[in-house]
Short mmCIF file of C-alpha atoms in Angstrom, two decimals:
data_model
loop_
_atom_site.label_atom_id
_atom_site.label_comp_id
_atom_site.label_asym_id
_atom_site.label_seq_id
_atom_site.Cartn_x
_atom_site.Cartn_y
_atom_site.Cartn_z
CA MET D 4 -0.12 -0.10 -0.17
CA THR D 5 1.35 3.27 -0.91
CA GLU D 6 0.39 6.50 1.00
CA ILE D 7 0.95 9.73 -1.24
CA SER D 8 1.32 13.03 0.87
CA TYR D 9 0.17 16.30 -0.37
CA ALA D 10 1.61 18.58 2.34
CA SER D 11 4.93 18.75 0.78
CA ILE D 12 3.77 19.48 -2.40
CA ALA D 13 1.83 22.51 -1.05
CA LYS D 14 4.72 24.11 1.11
CA LYS D 15 7.03 23.73 -2.05
CA LYS D 16 4.14 25.78 -4.02
CA LYS D 17 4.79 28.95 -1.98
CA LEU D 18 8.54 29.10 -2.90
CA ILE D 19 8.11 28.31 -6.85
CA ARG D 20 5.98 29.10 -9.40
CA GLY D 21 5.04 28.24 -12.94
CA LEU D 22 6.79 25.16 -14.83
CA VAL D 23 8.77 24.44 -11.82
CA LEU D 24 5.66 23.40 -9.85
CA ALA D 25 5.11 20.61 -12.06
CA SER D 26 8.54 18.77 -11.51
CA VAL D 27 8.29 19.59 -7.88
CA VAL D 28 4.80 17.81 -8.07
CA ALA D 29 6.03 14.47 -9.86
CA ALA D 30 9.06 14.56 -7.14
CA GLY D 31 6.85 14.96 -4.10
CA ALA D 32 4.10 12.62 -4.83
CA ALA D 33 5.58 9.60 -3.37
CA ILE D 34 6.37 11.46 -0.18
CA THR D 35 4.83 10.15 2.99
CA LEU D 36 3.49 11.85 6.10
CA SER D 37 5.90 10.14 8.07
CA ASN D 38 9.00 11.71 6.58
CA GLN D 39 7.59 15.34 6.49
CA GLU D 40 9.46 17.84 8.20
CA THR D 41 7.26 19.73 10.83
CA SER D 42 7.62 23.55 10.99
CA PRO D 43 6.48 25.20 14.19
CA GLU D 44 3.69 26.78 12.92
CA GLN D 45 2.59 23.66 10.88
CA VAL D 46 -0.68 21.75 12.34
CA THR D 47 -0.45 18.22 12.28
CA PRO D 48 -3.54 16.00 12.64
CA ASN D 49 -4.54 14.72 16.11
CA LYS D 50 -7.80 13.83 18.15
CA SER D 51 -8.51 17.37 19.27
CA ASN D 52 -8.33 18.75 15.43
CA THR D 53 -9.37 15.86 13.23
CA LEU D 54 -12.94 14.44 12.73
CA SER D 55 -12.90 11.02 12.00
CA ILE D 56 -15.61 9.38 9.54
CA SER D 57 -15.99 5.52 8.74
CA GLY D 58 -17.84 3.93 5.82
CA PRO D 59 -18.22 0.52 4.15
CA TRP D 60 -16.83 2.12 0.91
CA GLU D 61 -13.30 1.66 -0.27
CA ILE D 62 -11.59 4.05 -2.49
CA SER D 63 -8.58 2.92 -4.56
CA SER D 64 -8.45 6.11 -7.11
CA LEU D 65 -8.06 9.85 -7.05
CA ASP D 66 -10.01 9.53 -10.45
CA PRO D 67 -13.75 11.35 -10.04
CA SER D 68 -14.88 8.96 -12.71
CA LYS D 69 -14.04 5.83 -10.51
CA GLN D 70 -14.79 6.62 -7.14
CA GLY D 71 -15.72 10.27 -6.81
CA TYR D 72 -18.34 9.74 -4.75
CA MET D 73 -16.10 9.68 -1.72
CA LEU D 74 -14.25 12.42 -2.94
CA ILE D 75 -17.35 14.99 -3.24
CA ARG D 76 -18.31 13.69 -0.06
CA MET D 77 -15.51 14.52 2.17
CA GLN D 78 -15.40 18.15 0.15
CA VAL D 79 -12.49 17.85 -1.74
CA VAL D 80 -14.14 17.74 -5.48
CA GLU D 81 -16.96 20.29 -6.27
CA THR D 82 -19.06 20.19 -9.48
CA LEU D 83 -20.89 23.10 -11.55
CA LEU D 84 -24.29 22.30 -9.97
CA ASN D 85 -25.46 20.88 -6.45
CA VAL D 86 -28.41 19.27 -5.32
CA ASP D 87 -30.54 20.49 -2.14
CA GLY D 88 -32.50 18.25 0.30
CA LYS D 89 -35.23 18.20 -1.94
CA GLY D 90 -33.80 17.10 -5.01
CA ILE D 91 -33.67 20.61 -6.45
CA ILE D 92 -30.80 21.84 -8.69
CA THR D 93 -28.64 24.52 -7.07
CA SER D 94 -25.73 26.71 -7.87
CA GLY D 95 -22.34 25.03 -7.40
CA LEU D 96 -18.90 26.31 -9.25
CA ALA D 97 -21.60 27.52 -11.58
CA THR D 98 -23.95 30.54 -10.47
CA LYS D 99 -25.92 30.59 -13.32
CA TRP D 100 -27.17 28.27 -15.95
CA GLN D 101 -30.03 28.29 -18.84
CA SER D 102 -30.79 26.17 -21.75
CA SER D 103 -31.96 27.35 -25.13
CA GLU D 104 -35.45 26.68 -26.27
CA ASP D 105 -34.92 23.86 -28.29
CA GLY D 106 -32.79 22.46 -25.32
CA LEU D 107 -29.62 22.61 -27.49
CA SER D 108 -27.37 24.82 -25.69
CA TRP D 109 -26.47 25.31 -22.16
CA HIS D 110 -24.83 28.08 -20.83
CA PHE D 111 -23.38 28.43 -17.90
CA THR D 112 -21.92 31.51 -15.75
CA LEU D 113 -19.09 30.42 -13.62
CA ARG D 114 -18.46 31.85 -9.90
CA ASP D 115 -15.88 34.50 -9.44
CA ASN D 116 -12.80 34.16 -6.93
CA VAL D 117 -12.51 30.31 -6.65
CA THR D 118 -9.42 29.09 -6.32
CA PHE D 119 -7.90 25.55 -6.89
CA HIS D 120 -5.91 23.36 -4.22
CA ASP D 121 -2.82 24.06 -6.20
CA GLY D 122 -3.36 28.22 -6.01
CA SER D 123 -4.57 28.40 -9.75
CA LYS D 124 -7.79 30.29 -10.56
CA LEU D 125 -10.87 28.60 -11.81
CA ASP D 126 -11.52 29.96 -15.39
CA ALA D 127 -13.86 28.94 -18.38
CA GLU D 128 -10.62 27.07 -20.18
CA ALA D 129 -10.03 24.81 -16.83
CA VAL D 130 -13.52 23.91 -16.80
CA VAL D 131 -13.78 22.77 -20.40
CA ARG D 132 -10.79 20.66 -20.03
CA SER D 133 -12.21 19.11 -16.87
CA LEU D 134 -15.89 17.96 -18.32
CA ALA D 135 -13.89 17.40 -21.71
CA ILE D 136 -11.72 14.59 -19.80
CA ALA D 137 -14.85 13.59 -17.85
CA GLN D 138 -16.62 13.27 -20.96
CA ARG D 139 -14.05 10.72 -22.35
CA LYS D 140 -14.30 8.50 -19.44
CA HIS D 141 -17.26 6.33 -17.75
CA GLY D 142 -19.43 8.56 -16.03
CA THR D 143 -22.97 10.28 -16.42
CA LEU D 144 -21.92 13.07 -18.84
CA ASN D 145 -21.72 10.60 -21.42
CA LYS D 146 -25.49 9.75 -21.34
CA ALA D 147 -26.17 13.22 -23.34
CA GLU D 148 -24.88 13.44 -27.00
CA ILE D 149 -22.59 16.37 -26.33
CA ARG D 150 -21.70 18.20 -29.48
CA SER D 151 -19.20 20.67 -28.11
CA ILE D 152 -17.83 21.98 -24.86
CA SER D 153 -16.58 25.48 -25.17
CA ALA D 154 -15.17 28.69 -23.37
CA ILE D 155 -17.11 31.75 -24.56
CA SER D 156 -15.51 34.30 -21.90
CA ASP D 157 -13.05 33.83 -18.83
CA ASN D 158 -16.13 32.92 -16.77
CA GLU D 159 -18.80 31.44 -19.11
CA ILE D 160 -18.86 28.07 -20.94
CA LEU D 161 -21.13 27.11 -23.46
CA ILE D 162 -22.33 22.92 -23.79
CA GLU D 163 -23.91 22.21 -27.49
CA LEU D 164 -25.92 19.09 -27.60
CA SER D 165 -26.89 16.89 -30.99
CA LYS D 166 -30.25 15.97 -29.09
CA PRO D 167 -32.16 17.77 -26.43
CA TYR D 168 -31.74 15.90 -22.70
CA ALA D 169 -34.11 16.92 -20.55
CA ALA D 170 -31.98 16.12 -17.34
CA PHE D 171 -28.85 17.38 -18.67
CA ALA D 172 -28.26 19.97 -15.82
CA SER D 173 -28.71 16.93 -13.36
CA LEU D 174 -25.69 15.32 -15.04
CA LEU D 175 -23.89 18.00 -13.82
CA THR D 176 -24.60 17.44 -10.13
CA ASN D 177 -22.92 13.93 -10.32
CA TYR D 178 -19.60 13.52 -8.80
CA SER D 179 -17.84 12.01 -12.06
CA ASN D 180 -18.25 15.21 -13.50
CA ALA D 181 -16.36 17.18 -10.58
CA ILE D 182 -13.91 20.04 -11.83
CA LEU D 183 -10.18 19.49 -11.26
CA SER D 184 -7.45 21.96 -11.78
CA PRO D 185 -5.38 21.58 -15.18
CA ALA D 186 -2.27 20.60 -13.30
CA SER D 187 -4.18 17.14 -11.66
CA TYR D 188 -4.11 15.63 -15.31
CA GLU D 189 -1.56 13.70 -17.10
CA PRO D 190 -1.35 14.48 -20.77
CA ASN D 191 -3.66 11.47 -21.42
CA GLY D 192 -6.35 12.77 -19.05
CA ALA D 193 -5.18 10.18 -15.89
CA VAL D 194 -5.55 12.05 -12.61
CA LYS D 195 -1.93 12.15 -10.96
CA THR D 196 -2.46 14.92 -8.12
CA LEU D 197 -5.76 15.72 -7.03
CA TYR D 198 -6.50 19.68 -6.85
CA GLY D 199 -10.01 20.60 -6.60
CA THR D 200 -12.10 23.48 -5.38
CA GLY D 201 -13.64 22.41 -1.98
CA PRO D 202 -12.99 23.44 1.61
CA TYR D 203 -10.51 20.55 2.01
CA GLN D 204 -7.72 19.23 0.09
CA MET D 205 -5.94 15.98 0.04
CA GLU D 206 -3.25 15.68 2.71
CA SER D 207 -2.40 11.97 2.04
CA PHE D 208 -3.86 8.80 0.42
CA ALA D 209 -3.60 5.52 1.75
CA PRO D 210 -5.97 3.17 -1.04
CA PRO D 211 -7.93 1.14 -0.48
CA HIS D 212 -8.72 1.91 3.00
CA LYS D 213 -7.76 5.56 4.26
CA PHE D 214 -7.28 8.95 3.08
CA LEU D 215 -6.79 12.46 5.28
CA VAL D 216 -7.87 15.79 4.02
CA LYS D 217 -6.69 19.11 5.47
CA LYS D 218 -8.91 22.51 5.78
CA PHE D 219 -8.20 24.80 2.45
CA ASP D 220 -7.56 28.12 3.25
CA GLY D 221 -8.18 29.51 0.18
CA TYR D 222 -11.58 28.37 -0.17
CA TRP D 223 -14.66 30.52 -1.62
CA GLY D 224 -17.23 29.69 0.68
CA GLU D 225 -17.83 28.76 4.01
CA GLU D 226 -14.49 28.15 5.68
CA ALA D 227 -13.96 25.01 7.52
CA LYS D 228 -13.77 25.22 11.45
CA ILE D 229 -11.93 21.44 11.63
CA ASP D 230 -8.19 21.37 10.76
CA PHE D 231 -8.63 17.88 9.29
CA ALA D 232 -10.95 15.00 8.53
CA THR D 233 -10.32 11.17 7.70
CA TYR D 234 -11.88 8.77 6.34
CA LEU D 235 -11.47 4.87 7.04
CA THR D 236 -12.82 1.91 5.34
CA GLY D 237 -15.08 -0.15 7.83
CA HIS D 238 -15.74 -3.52 5.85
CA ARG D 239 -17.46 -5.13 8.57
CA ALA D 240 -20.68 -3.72 10.39
CA GLU D 241 -19.36 -5.12 13.49
CA SER D 242 -16.25 -3.28 13.27
CA ARG D 243 -17.95 -0.11 12.42
CA LEU D 244 -20.39 -0.64 15.63
CA LEU D 245 -17.10 -0.67 17.78
CA GLN D 246 -15.82 2.20 16.16
CA ALA D 247 -18.59 4.19 17.09
CA LYS D 248 -18.71 2.85 20.77
CA SER D 249 -15.09 3.14 21.30
CA GLY D 250 -14.99 6.77 19.84
CA GLU D 251 -12.41 5.68 17.35
CA ALA D 252 -14.54 7.04 14.67
CA ASP D 253 -16.55 10.36 15.12
CA ILE D 254 -19.41 9.51 12.40
CA VAL D 255 -20.06 6.17 11.26
CA PHE D 256 -22.19 5.49 8.33
CA ASN D 257 -24.17 2.26 6.86
CA LEU D 258 -25.21 0.97 10.44
CA GLU D 259 -26.84 -2.65 10.58
CA PRO D 260 -30.56 -1.48 12.16
CA SER D 261 -30.11 -4.95 14.21
CA MET D 262 -27.21 -3.35 16.02
CA LEU D 263 -28.66 0.39 16.76
CA GLY D 264 -29.97 -0.52 20.18
CA GLN D 265 -26.35 -0.88 21.47
CA LEU D 266 -25.77 2.88 20.60
CA LYS D 267 -29.04 4.26 21.61
CA SER D 268 -28.79 3.02 25.25
CA GLY D 269 -25.20 4.59 25.68
CA ASN D 270 -24.50 8.62 26.31
CA GLU D 271 -21.77 8.85 23.99
CA VAL D 272 -23.38 8.83 20.53
CA GLN D 273 -26.88 9.93 18.74
CA VAL D 274 -28.08 7.86 15.94
CA HIS D 275 -29.56 9.77 12.91
CA SER D 276 -32.07 7.42 10.64
CA GLU D 277 -32.72 9.19 7.60
CA LEU D 278 -34.79 8.21 4.29
CA ILE D 279 -32.62 8.22 0.93
CA PRO D 280 -33.59 7.62 -2.68
CA ARG D 281 -32.23 4.25 -2.45
CA THR D 282 -34.39 0.95 -2.86
CA MET D 283 -33.37 -2.65 -2.44
CA LEU D 284 -34.33 -4.68 -5.49
CA VAL D 285 -34.36 -8.28 -6.54
CA LYS D 286 -32.78 -8.09 -10.07
CA VAL D 287 -34.21 -10.55 -12.39
CA ASN D 288 -33.07 -12.39 -15.54
CA ALA D 289 -35.74 -11.87 -17.70
CA GLY D 290 -34.41 -14.15 -20.46
CA HIS D 291 -34.06 -17.17 -17.95
CA PRO D 292 -36.33 -20.04 -19.10
CA PHE D 293 -37.82 -20.00 -15.46
CA LEU D 294 -38.67 -16.05 -15.25
CA ASN D 295 -39.21 -15.18 -18.95
CA GLU D 296 -42.85 -14.47 -18.22
CA ALA D 297 -44.48 -11.80 -16.24
CA ARG D 298 -46.65 -14.09 -13.98
CA ALA D 299 -43.89 -16.00 -12.72
CA ARG D 300 -42.03 -13.01 -11.70
CA LYS D 301 -45.18 -11.81 -10.23
CA ALA D 302 -45.37 -15.09 -8.36
CA LEU D 303 -42.30 -14.50 -6.70
CA SER D 304 -42.87 -10.97 -5.97
CA MET D 305 -46.09 -12.13 -3.99
CA ALA D 306 -44.18 -14.94 -2.32
CA ILE D 307 -41.94 -12.32 -0.26
CA ASP D 308 -43.38 -10.99 2.97
CA ARG D 309 -42.03 -7.77 2.91
CA ALA D 310 -43.64 -6.38 6.11
CA SER D 311 -41.80 -9.26 7.77
CA ILE D 312 -38.43 -8.47 6.56
CA ALA D 313 -39.01 -4.64 7.17
CA LYS D 314 -40.03 -5.29 10.62
CA ASN D 315 -37.90 -8.44 11.55
CA VAL D 316 -35.01 -8.10 9.57
CA LEU D 317 -34.33 -4.72 8.61
CA GLY D 318 -35.84 -3.46 11.84
CA VAL D 319 -37.33 -0.28 10.26
CA PRO D 320 -41.36 -0.97 9.93
CA GLY D 321 -42.94 0.50 7.02
CA SER D 322 -40.06 0.42 4.75
CA GLU D 323 -41.39 -2.12 2.47
CA THR D 324 -42.32 -1.66 -0.86
CA THR D 325 -43.08 -2.72 -4.38
CA GLN D 326 -41.90 0.23 -6.10
CA ILE D 327 -38.50 1.08 -7.43
CA MET D 328 -39.14 4.69 -6.22
CA PRO D 329 -39.84 5.94 -2.69
CA SER D 330 -43.28 8.40 -2.52
CA SER D 331 -40.82 11.13 -1.87
CA MET D 332 -40.01 10.70 -5.72
CA SER D 333 -43.72 11.55 -6.67
CA GLN D 334 -42.97 11.55 -10.16
CA TRP D 335 -41.89 8.07 -10.05
CA PHE D 336 -44.52 6.78 -7.27
CA ILE D 337 -48.01 5.28 -8.08
CA LYS D 338 -50.35 6.07 -5.73
CA ASP D 339 -52.80 3.50 -5.52
CA VAL D 340 -50.24 0.61 -5.31
CA LYS D 341 -49.96 -1.20 -2.11
CA ASN D 342 -46.32 -1.42 -0.10
CA SER D 343 -46.54 -5.51 -0.07
CA ASP D 344 -48.76 -7.96 -2.42
CA PHE D 345 -47.59 -10.55 -0.21
CA ASP D 346 -50.40 -13.65 -1.07
CA LEU D 347 -48.69 -17.37 -1.26
CA ASP D 348 -51.47 -19.04 -2.38
CA LEU D 349 -52.27 -16.62 -5.33
CA ALA D 350 -48.32 -17.01 -6.07
CA ARG D 351 -48.65 -20.94 -5.76
CA SER D 352 -51.59 -20.61 -8.25
CA ASN D 353 -49.87 -18.45 -10.94
CA LEU D 354 -46.98 -21.03 -11.18
CA ALA D 355 -49.29 -23.63 -11.12
CA ASP D 356 -50.98 -22.30 -14.36
CA LEU D 357 -47.28 -22.26 -15.95
CA GLY D 358 -47.19 -25.83 -15.30
CA TRP D 359 -45.15 -26.13 -12.10
CA LYS D 360 -45.90 -28.88 -10.08
CA ARG D 361 -44.75 -29.69 -6.37
CA GLY D 362 -42.23 -32.72 -6.29
CA GLU D 363 -41.79 -35.17 -3.54
CA ASN D 364 -39.03 -33.18 -2.18
CA GLY D 365 -41.35 -30.08 -2.06
CA THR D 366 -39.60 -28.34 -4.34
CA LEU D 367 -41.65 -27.06 -7.97
CA GLU D 368 -40.85 -29.01 -11.08
CA ARG D 369 -41.40 -28.37 -14.75
CA ASP D 370 -40.78 -31.05 -17.28
CA GLY D 371 -38.67 -32.87 -14.97
CA VAL D 372 -36.55 -29.98 -13.88
CA PRO D 373 -36.67 -28.26 -10.55
CA PHE D 374 -37.38 -24.81 -9.87
CA LYS D 375 -33.79 -23.93 -8.82
CA LEU D 376 -32.08 -20.37 -8.65
CA THR D 377 -28.97 -18.67 -7.49
CA MET D 378 -29.19 -15.34 -6.03
CA ILE D 379 -26.06 -12.96 -5.73
CA THR D 380 -25.44 -10.36 -3.30
CA TYR D 381 -22.55 -8.62 -1.79
CA ALA D 382 -21.62 -7.98 2.01
CA ASP D 383 -20.55 -3.96 1.70
CA ARG D 384 -24.06 -3.51 2.83
CA PRO D 385 -24.49 -6.41 5.35
CA GLU D 386 -28.38 -6.25 5.40
CA LEU D 387 -28.61 -7.62 1.94
CA THR D 388 -27.19 -10.64 3.23
CA THR D 389 -29.65 -11.08 5.87
CA VAL D 390 -32.43 -9.97 3.62
CA ALA D 391 -31.62 -12.69 0.62
CA THR D 392 -31.43 -15.15 3.60
CA ALA D 393 -35.05 -14.25 4.42
CA ILE D 394 -36.10 -14.45 0.90
CA GLN D 395 -34.45 -18.03 0.50
CA ALA D 396 -36.64 -19.27 3.20
CA GLN D 397 -39.64 -17.60 1.92
CA TRP D 398 -39.28 -18.64 -1.64
CA ALA D 399 -39.02 -21.99 -0.18
CA LYS D 400 -42.63 -22.13 1.14
CA LEU D 401 -43.26 -21.51 -2.48
CA GLY D 402 -41.22 -24.27 -3.72
CA VAL D 403 -38.72 -22.47 -5.17
CA ASP D 404 -34.85 -23.57 -3.77
CA LEU D 405 -32.81 -20.34 -3.92
CA LYS D 406 -28.91 -20.43 -3.27
CA VAL D 407 -27.38 -17.26 -1.86
CA ASP D 408 -24.37 -16.63 -3.06
CA VAL D 409 -22.60 -13.87 -1.18
CA THR D 410 -19.77 -12.36 -3.34
CA ASN D 411 -17.92 -9.20 -4.65
CA SER D 412 -20.51 -6.70 -6.07
CA SER D 413 -18.63 -6.50 -9.17
CA MET D 414 -19.93 -10.22 -10.09
CA ILE D 415 -23.38 -8.49 -10.42
CA PRO D 416 -22.52 -6.42 -13.57
CA ALA D 417 -20.01 -9.44 -14.93
CA GLY D 418 -23.03 -11.83 -14.66
CA HIS D 419 -25.19 -9.53 -16.60
CA GLN D 420 -22.50 -9.03 -19.21
CA ASP D 421 -21.86 -12.88 -19.84
CA GLY D 422 -25.45 -13.92 -19.04
CA SER D 423 -25.00 -16.02 -16.10
CA LEU D 424 -26.81 -14.11 -13.55
CA GLU D 425 -29.94 -15.30 -12.41
CA THR D 426 -31.23 -13.29 -9.64
CA ALA D 427 -29.37 -10.90 -7.23
CA LEU D 428 -30.20 -8.73 -4.51
CA ILE D 429 -28.71 -4.88 -4.50
CA ALA D 430 -28.96 -1.93 -3.32
CA ARG D 431 -29.51 0.98 -5.97
CA ASN D 432 -29.05 4.27 -5.78
CA PHE D 433 -31.56 6.23 -7.62
CA GLY D 434 -30.05 9.68 -6.05
CA PHE D 435 -27.18 9.86 -8.29
CA SER D 436 -28.00 12.81 -9.85
CA ALA D 437 -30.94 15.55 -9.19
CA ASP D 438 -33.22 13.67 -11.63
CA PRO D 439 -33.45 10.08 -11.47
CA LEU D 440 -34.29 10.05 -15.03
CA PRO D 441 -30.69 9.17 -16.25
CA ILE D 442 -30.70 6.41 -14.12
CA ILE D 443 -34.13 5.29 -15.25
CA SER D 444 -32.85 5.60 -18.99
CA SER D 445 -29.93 3.24 -18.21
CA ASP D 446 -31.72 0.63 -16.25
CA PHE D 447 -34.74 0.22 -17.70
CA ALA D 448 -34.73 1.18 -21.37
CA ASN D 449 -33.32 -0.76 -24.31
CA GLY D 450 -32.72 -4.02 -22.66
CA GLY D 451 -31.78 -2.50 -19.39
CA GLY D 452 -28.18 -2.28 -17.51
CA ASP D 453 -25.67 -3.78 -15.43
CA TRP D 454 -27.44 -2.45 -12.23
CA GLY D 455 -31.15 -2.68 -13.85
CA THR D 456 -33.20 -5.05 -15.89
CA MET D 457 -31.70 -8.27 -17.76
CA ASN D 458 -33.12 -9.36 -20.81
CA TRP D 459 -36.41 -7.24 -20.67
CA GLU D 460 -37.60 -5.59 -23.51
CA ASN D 461 -40.75 -3.03 -23.28
CA ALA D 462 -41.45 -1.24 -26.26
CA LYS D 463 -43.78 1.07 -24.52
CA VAL D 464 -41.00 1.86 -21.79
CA ASP D 465 -38.47 2.44 -24.51
CA SER D 466 -40.86 4.63 -26.32
CA THR D 467 -41.80 6.63 -23.16
CA ILE D 468 -38.41 6.98 -21.84
CA ASP D 469 -37.25 8.57 -25.04
CA ARG D 470 -39.93 11.36 -25.07
CA LEU D 471 -39.16 11.75 -21.64
CA LEU D 472 -35.80 12.41 -22.44
CA HIS D 473 -36.81 15.24 -24.85
CA ASN D 474 -39.50 16.72 -22.77
CA HIS D 475 -39.46 20.18 -21.61
CA ASP D 476 -43.42 20.38 -20.36
CA ALA D 477 -43.58 19.26 -16.15
CA THR D 478 -46.90 18.13 -16.52
CA ARG D 479 -46.24 15.72 -19.60
CA ALA D 480 -42.75 14.68 -17.92
CA PHE D 481 -45.13 13.42 -14.57
CA GLU D 482 -47.63 11.80 -17.02
CA LEU D 483 -44.90 10.07 -18.83
CA SER D 484 -43.08 9.17 -15.69
CA GLN D 485 -46.21 7.31 -14.39
CA ILE D 486 -46.49 5.48 -17.37
CA VAL D 487 -42.97 3.77 -16.87
CA ALA D 488 -43.38 3.43 -13.07
CA GLN D 489 -46.81 1.66 -13.95
CA GLU D 490 -45.24 -0.72 -16.70
CA ILE D 491 -42.02 -1.53 -14.44
CA TYR D 492 -44.58 -2.45 -11.48
CA GLN D 493 -46.87 -4.62 -13.71
CA ASP D 494 -44.32 -6.78 -15.45
CA ALA D 495 -41.76 -7.35 -12.63
CA PRO D 496 -38.75 -6.81 -14.49
CA VAL D 497 -37.05 -6.29 -11.06
CA ILE D 498 -38.68 -6.91 -7.43
CA ALA D 499 -38.69 -3.80 -5.17
CA ILE D 500 -38.16 -5.18 -1.61
CA SER D 501 -37.79 -1.90 0.66
CA SER D 502 -36.91 1.64 0.70
CA TYR D 503 -33.75 2.33 2.31
CA SER D 504 -32.87 4.18 5.57
CA GLN D 505 -29.40 5.66 6.46
CA HIS D 506 -28.30 4.94 9.67
CA THR D 507 -25.41 7.06 11.01
CA SER D 508 -24.01 7.57 14.61
CA VAL D 509 -22.60 10.77 15.58
CA ASN D 510 -20.23 11.17 18.47
CA LYS D 511 -21.56 14.03 21.24
CA ARG D 512 -18.63 15.91 20.65
CA VAL D 513 -19.33 16.59 16.91
CA LYS D 514 -21.53 19.87 16.95
CA HIS D 515 -24.15 20.68 13.75
CA PHE D 516 -24.14 17.26 11.87
CA ARG D 517 -26.16 17.69 8.91
CA PHE D 518 -27.18 14.82 6.61
CA ASP D 519 -27.54 14.67 2.95
CA PRO D 520 -30.23 12.26 1.43
CA PHE D 521 -28.70 12.11 -1.59
CA GLU D 522 -25.33 11.01 -0.35
CA ARG D 523 -23.29 13.87 -1.83
CA ASN D 524 -22.00 15.74 0.68
CA TYR D 525 -20.86 15.25 4.42
CA PHE D 526 -20.90 19.06 4.98
CA ILE D 527 -17.65 18.93 7.11
CA ASN D 528 -16.86 22.72 6.83
CA GLN D 529 -20.03 23.04 8.83
CA MET D 530 -19.24 21.01 11.71
CA GLU D 531 -17.40 21.76 14.80
CA ILE D 532 -15.95 19.13 17.32
CA ASN D 533 -15.17 19.50 21.18
#
């Protein structure tokens, strides 16, 4: 494991300028914190000036297109546009934005007096270069057909599209499109040294488990009160619980609901539980011979006792759902649909109509072939494993023999691509951007995607999503979204289980904690510690 220190880079930058800086960056990139010289005025991290954060997510790259969600949460990088707690797009590094009537031209005015962490100024040329590099990588920007990105003045850029894309502004809220200093990149666009514009700058990076950020004194917005913040990956829920109880971590994200009682009984931490636009889904291979009919998929849905799972497994009564979106996403939420469709007798009847009969060992059979499936899931979110086991037991009552395979999350897109996946239990985040349409488009249109539908074709959904992508009327957008939501509910290419709550422990020494339901920002610069 290599730890990269940025402190020596910043120190040398005060002494030299221009081209010399590039060579210093290259030479100093591998220096570790342990080798730094400490001047009398230099502040070093310790318990009293450092906020410690723990979560299950690893970070192995400084490239925003790969794992920028941690870089934006820790306030190292920023985007042109932001999202507030209600999903409304707000200003970021751009203070003004507007599109032409035909939706093909988008004009942005940049914020004045913004400085990158390397001391250079944010201007239109820097933004154009950063977005052009993001466009070439895996991220949300390439969901729109961009014809050109250009600077039209020092603080204005113009993005022109080949086709209108109604949700284009929301793409620019995604972490993959964070704006970096030109000095951050190699000539081929690879990120060599991370220079963002946030209230914190990268101090040291020890992939894949830890990094440290330091307050940036030249920040354009609200100045941070805490000198340092560190993020440490805690893979196991039990480990994160111990970090919270011992005070090793001040803020611990993604706690397992069954463990919350151990924290609520103490006096040192507070537990925050907040709804987020994330849904637990069973991803189904609709091309599988057992699952290629909607009645079969609906039967599996009706055999799931969601209310029992929500109460007894997740510990969050009322979180059960049969829809991909929570009620807060009203445009995509169908009002007249029940949160649970549990009906084991009807599920058995539906499968019997499809030719399935119970064999001697209790497993359903058709033409001598048993109804056996494999469900893969991943341990990054510990609740998935326990829910998968609950579904295994519930489907056994239906006569379905389900094997649960706990593996790496990467096996889900791999299984989608090679066709081997049968079912998977996933936690799908629809809050990557202010408007979930880009995610809906990639997950459900034209055959689906790695984290959406698999081998499912629905011409009505395809055409409706296409109209949504080019629509500019809010009333019509609501109507079209409802059509898509209804089709997904009726055809069950994915099976929704539960809406998500984020459970977070916050040590009492932390003041002004604030939770972002879109999980974009930890708001560290607004906090204080005792």
